[in-house]
Amino acid sequence: MSPLPAVCAPAAAGQPAGQIRALIPMATRNAKTAKVNDNLEWNDLLKTEQKGRLRAGLTDGSILSVGSNSELRVVQHDASSQQTELEMNLGKVRSKVVKVTQPGGKFEMKTPNAVIGVIGTDFYVSYSGNQTTVICYTGKVWVAPIGNAKVVKNSGDSTQNQIEVSAGQMVVISSEIPPAGFEPQSTPPEVQRASIEDTSVPDPLP
């Protein structure tokens, strides 16, 4: 049985999902200027501009750190049943996810060409130019291409339809396959450092 859960039904808006904890302007929530302590609800769309960044805390204790020039939708987040679905159509986000322990629980992030399933870990996802990059810092994540996308870089463990990515490993999914193919490799230290720096958001001043 695949650790990646099935696609769920559309979520209802108006249900609490978390709160914005810190940001660097400009950032918006549902096209309105975002502020520290703004509450998040299901289906909220978070966007950051060229210099903007945002950190949000979900109600289960998970942390989302959104980099610049990014779009992240909180499709649903139910802390009691541990059902979380996020969609990122552009940009970079680091997720520190509380361990999923509920039967049937899931933490899932989707990009236009990949789906990432999590049990409890610290990981990074970026999407740009038809390419999804996933870096795992701690724990494990499962990554599967969507549609005609293919794996172009991979240091994880591949199965028939998905990849298990452990700490220190990365995978790149792309809809455009390079002619030279790819060579398996671990995450270069400078790439891991850059991914952390790109999603770092300082705490607000008291």
Short mmCIF file of C-alpha atoms in Angstrom, two decimals:
data_model
loop_
_atom_site.label_atom_id
_atom_site.label_comp_id
_atom_site.label_asym_id
_atom_site.label_seq_id
_atom_site.Cartn_x
_atom_site.Cartn_y
_atom_site.Cartn_z
CA MET A 1 0.00 0.00 0.00
CA SER A 2 1.43 3.37 -1.02
CA PRO A 3 2.25 5.89 1.74
CA LEU A 4 0.98 8.58 -0.62
CA PRO A 5 -2.71 9.14 0.16
CA ALA A 6 -5.46 9.45 -2.38
CA VAL A 7 -6.62 12.84 -3.59
CA CYS A 8 -9.32 14.12 -1.26
CA ALA A 9 -12.50 16.02 -1.95
CA PRO A 10 -12.37 19.85 -2.15
CA ALA A 11 -12.03 21.43 1.28
CA ALA A 12 -14.51 23.85 2.78
CA ALA A 13 -13.40 27.41 3.50
CA GLY A 14 -13.91 29.05 6.87
CA GLN A 15 -12.31 26.30 8.97
CA PRO A 16 -9.26 27.30 11.06
CA ALA A 17 -5.88 26.07 9.85
CA GLY A 18 -3.30 28.14 11.74
CA GLN A 19 -1.78 31.59 12.06
CA ILE A 20 0.87 33.78 10.44
CA ARG A 21 3.79 33.97 12.88
CA ALA A 22 6.32 36.16 11.05
CA LEU A 23 6.80 37.81 7.67
CA ILE A 24 8.96 40.08 5.57
CA PRO A 25 6.83 42.45 3.43
CA MET A 26 5.44 42.08 0.86
CA ALA A 27 3.23 39.09 1.50
CA THR A 28 -0.50 38.61 1.02
CA ARG A 29 -3.27 36.33 2.23
CA ASN A 30 -6.10 35.98 -0.30
CA ALA A 31 -4.80 39.07 -2.18
CA LYS A 32 -4.89 41.25 0.96
CA THR A 33 -1.81 42.46 2.82
CA ALA A 34 -0.78 39.78 5.31
CA LYS A 35 -0.01 40.68 8.93
CA VAL A 36 1.60 38.84 11.82
CA ASN A 37 -1.07 37.01 13.89
CA ASP A 38 -3.51 36.83 10.95
CA ASN A 39 -5.51 33.61 11.24
CA LEU A 40 -5.36 31.07 8.42
CA GLU A 41 -8.35 29.13 7.13
CA TRP A 42 -8.86 26.28 4.69
CA ASN A 43 -8.31 27.29 1.05
CA ASP A 44 -6.32 30.41 2.00
CA LEU A 45 -3.78 31.47 -0.64
CA LEU A 46 -0.48 32.86 0.63
CA LYS A 47 1.70 34.82 -1.81
CA THR A 48 5.04 36.54 -1.40
CA GLU A 49 6.65 39.14 -3.65
CA GLN A 50 10.29 39.43 -4.72
CA LYS A 51 11.58 40.33 -1.23
CA GLY A 52 8.69 38.96 0.80
CA ARG A 53 8.74 35.87 3.00
CA LEU A 54 6.27 34.37 5.44
CA ARG A 55 6.20 31.84 8.26
CA ALA A 56 2.96 30.22 9.35
CA GLY A 57 2.17 27.87 12.21
CA LEU A 58 -0.50 25.24 11.65
CA THR A 59 -2.84 24.21 14.45
CA ASP A 60 -1.07 20.85 14.91
CA GLY A 61 2.27 22.56 15.52
CA SER A 62 3.72 22.14 12.03
CA ILE A 63 5.61 25.14 10.62
CA LEU A 64 5.56 26.41 7.01
CA SER A 65 8.31 28.84 5.95
CA VAL A 66 7.54 30.37 2.56
CA GLY A 67 10.33 31.95 0.50
CA SER A 68 10.15 34.88 -1.92
CA ASN A 69 8.11 34.85 -5.15
CA SER A 70 5.99 31.97 -3.90
CA GLU A 71 2.35 30.86 -3.92
CA LEU A 72 1.11 28.35 -1.34
CA ARG A 73 -2.50 27.31 -0.80
CA VAL A 74 -3.58 25.70 2.47
CA VAL A 75 -6.24 23.46 0.93
CA GLN A 76 -7.07 21.80 4.25
CA HIS A 77 -5.59 21.23 7.69
CA ASP A 78 -7.43 19.28 10.38
CA ALA A 79 -5.23 18.78 13.45
CA SER A 80 -7.54 16.28 15.16
CA SER A 81 -7.65 13.83 12.25
CA GLN A 82 -4.22 14.91 10.96
CA GLN A 83 -5.46 15.61 7.44
CA THR A 84 -3.34 18.23 5.68
CA GLU A 85 -3.19 19.14 2.01
CA LEU A 86 -1.11 21.97 0.56
CA GLU A 87 -0.63 23.15 -3.01
CA MET A 88 2.36 25.13 -4.30
CA ASN A 89 2.23 26.45 -7.85
CA LEU A 90 5.36 28.59 -7.63
CA GLY A 91 8.29 29.23 -5.33
CA LYS A 92 9.89 27.65 -2.28
CA VAL A 93 8.66 26.38 1.08
CA ARG A 94 10.23 24.59 4.02
CA SER A 95 7.91 22.42 6.11
CA LYS A 96 8.63 21.18 9.63
CA VAL A 97 5.89 18.60 10.04
CA VAL A 98 4.61 17.11 13.30
CA LYS A 99 4.65 13.31 13.17
CA VAL A 100 1.45 11.83 11.76
CA THR A 101 0.14 9.22 14.22
CA GLN A 102 -3.61 9.09 13.51
CA PRO A 103 -4.90 6.12 11.45
CA GLY A 104 -5.52 7.44 7.95
CA GLY A 105 -3.70 10.69 8.71
CA LYS A 106 -1.72 12.43 6.00
CA PHE A 107 0.40 15.48 5.28
CA GLU A 108 0.57 16.04 1.56
CA MET A 109 2.01 18.78 -0.64
CA LYS A 110 1.36 19.04 -4.37
CA THR A 111 3.08 20.95 -7.14
CA PRO A 112 1.90 20.99 -10.78
CA ASN A 113 3.99 17.90 -11.57
CA ALA A 114 4.61 16.07 -8.27
CA VAL A 115 2.99 14.99 -5.02
CA ILE A 116 4.93 14.73 -1.76
CA GLY A 117 3.68 12.61 1.15
CA VAL A 118 5.01 13.06 4.68
CA ILE A 119 4.76 11.17 7.97
CA GLY A 120 6.74 13.66 10.06
CA THR A 121 9.89 15.41 8.92
CA ASP A 122 11.70 18.60 7.97
CA PHE A 123 11.83 19.10 4.22
CA TYR A 124 12.01 21.67 1.40
CA VAL A 125 10.08 21.90 -1.86
CA SER A 126 10.58 24.32 -4.73
CA TYR A 127 8.74 24.61 -8.03
CA SER A 128 9.83 26.72 -10.99
CA GLY A 129 10.07 26.23 -14.74
CA ASN A 130 8.20 22.90 -14.79
CA GLN A 131 10.61 21.50 -12.21
CA THR A 132 9.97 20.30 -8.64
CA THR A 133 12.92 19.93 -6.26
CA VAL A 134 12.51 18.12 -2.93
CA ILE A 135 15.26 18.12 -0.26
CA CYS A 136 14.86 16.16 2.97
CA TYR A 137 16.66 17.51 6.07
CA THR A 138 15.37 14.99 8.64
CA GLY A 139 12.99 12.02 8.52
CA LYS A 140 11.61 10.73 5.22
CA VAL A 141 9.26 11.91 2.47
CA TRP A 142 7.69 10.11 -0.48
CA VAL A 143 7.66 11.77 -3.89
CA ALA A 144 5.74 10.74 -7.00
CA PRO A 145 5.64 12.42 -10.43
CA ILE A 146 2.26 13.53 -11.79
CA GLY A 147 1.14 13.23 -15.42
CA ASN A 148 4.02 13.03 -17.91
CA ALA A 149 6.64 14.34 -15.46
CA LYS A 150 9.76 12.25 -14.88
CA VAL A 151 12.53 11.93 -12.32
CA VAL A 152 15.64 13.75 -13.60
CA LYS A 153 17.76 13.71 -10.40
CA ASN A 154 17.42 11.25 -7.57
CA SER A 155 19.49 10.19 -4.56
CA GLY A 156 16.55 8.45 -2.84
CA ASP A 157 15.23 4.89 -3.08
CA SER A 158 12.94 4.31 -6.05
CA THR A 159 9.97 1.95 -6.15
CA GLN A 160 7.57 1.31 -9.00
CA ASN A 161 5.71 4.62 -8.79
CA GLN A 162 7.38 6.76 -6.13
CA ILE A 163 10.66 7.67 -4.44
CA GLU A 164 11.54 7.53 -0.75
CA VAL A 165 13.76 10.48 0.11
CA SER A 166 15.67 10.32 3.41
CA ALA A 167 17.72 12.90 5.33
CA GLY A 168 20.45 14.41 3.17
CA GLN A 169 18.86 13.21 -0.08
CA MET A 170 17.07 15.08 -2.87
CA VAL A 171 14.96 14.38 -5.93
CA VAL A 172 14.11 16.55 -8.94
CA ILE A 173 10.95 15.99 -10.99
CA SER A 174 10.60 17.70 -14.35
CA SER A 175 8.20 17.81 -17.27
CA GLU A 176 11.20 18.50 -19.54
CA ILE A 177 13.71 15.66 -19.58
CA PRO A 178 17.37 16.61 -20.20
CA PRO A 179 18.95 14.65 -23.10
CA ALA A 180 21.88 13.51 -20.95
CA GLY A 181 19.67 11.87 -18.32
CA PHE A 182 20.80 12.05 -14.69
CA GLU A 183 23.29 10.64 -12.22
CA PRO A 184 22.19 9.72 -8.67
CA GLN A 185 23.81 12.03 -6.11
CA SER A 186 23.32 13.19 -2.54
CA THR A 187 22.33 16.78 -1.82
CA PRO A 188 25.39 19.05 -2.23
CA PRO A 189 26.01 20.93 1.05
CA GLU A 190 25.82 24.31 -0.68
CA VAL A 191 22.43 23.42 -2.18
CA GLN A 192 21.08 22.39 1.21
CA ARG A 193 22.41 25.58 2.84
CA ALA A 194 20.89 27.74 0.10
CA SER A 195 17.50 26.07 0.46
CA ILE A 196 17.50 26.78 4.20
CA GLU A 197 18.56 30.41 3.70
CA ASP A 198 15.93 30.96 0.99
CA THR A 199 13.12 30.03 3.40
CA SER A 200 14.46 31.63 6.59
CA VAL A 201 12.06 34.16 8.16
CA PRO A 202 13.21 36.21 11.20
CA ASP A 203 10.98 36.52 14.25
CA PRO A 204 9.07 39.83 14.54
CA LEU A 205 10.48 42.47 16.85
CA PRO A 206 8.67 42.68 20.22
#
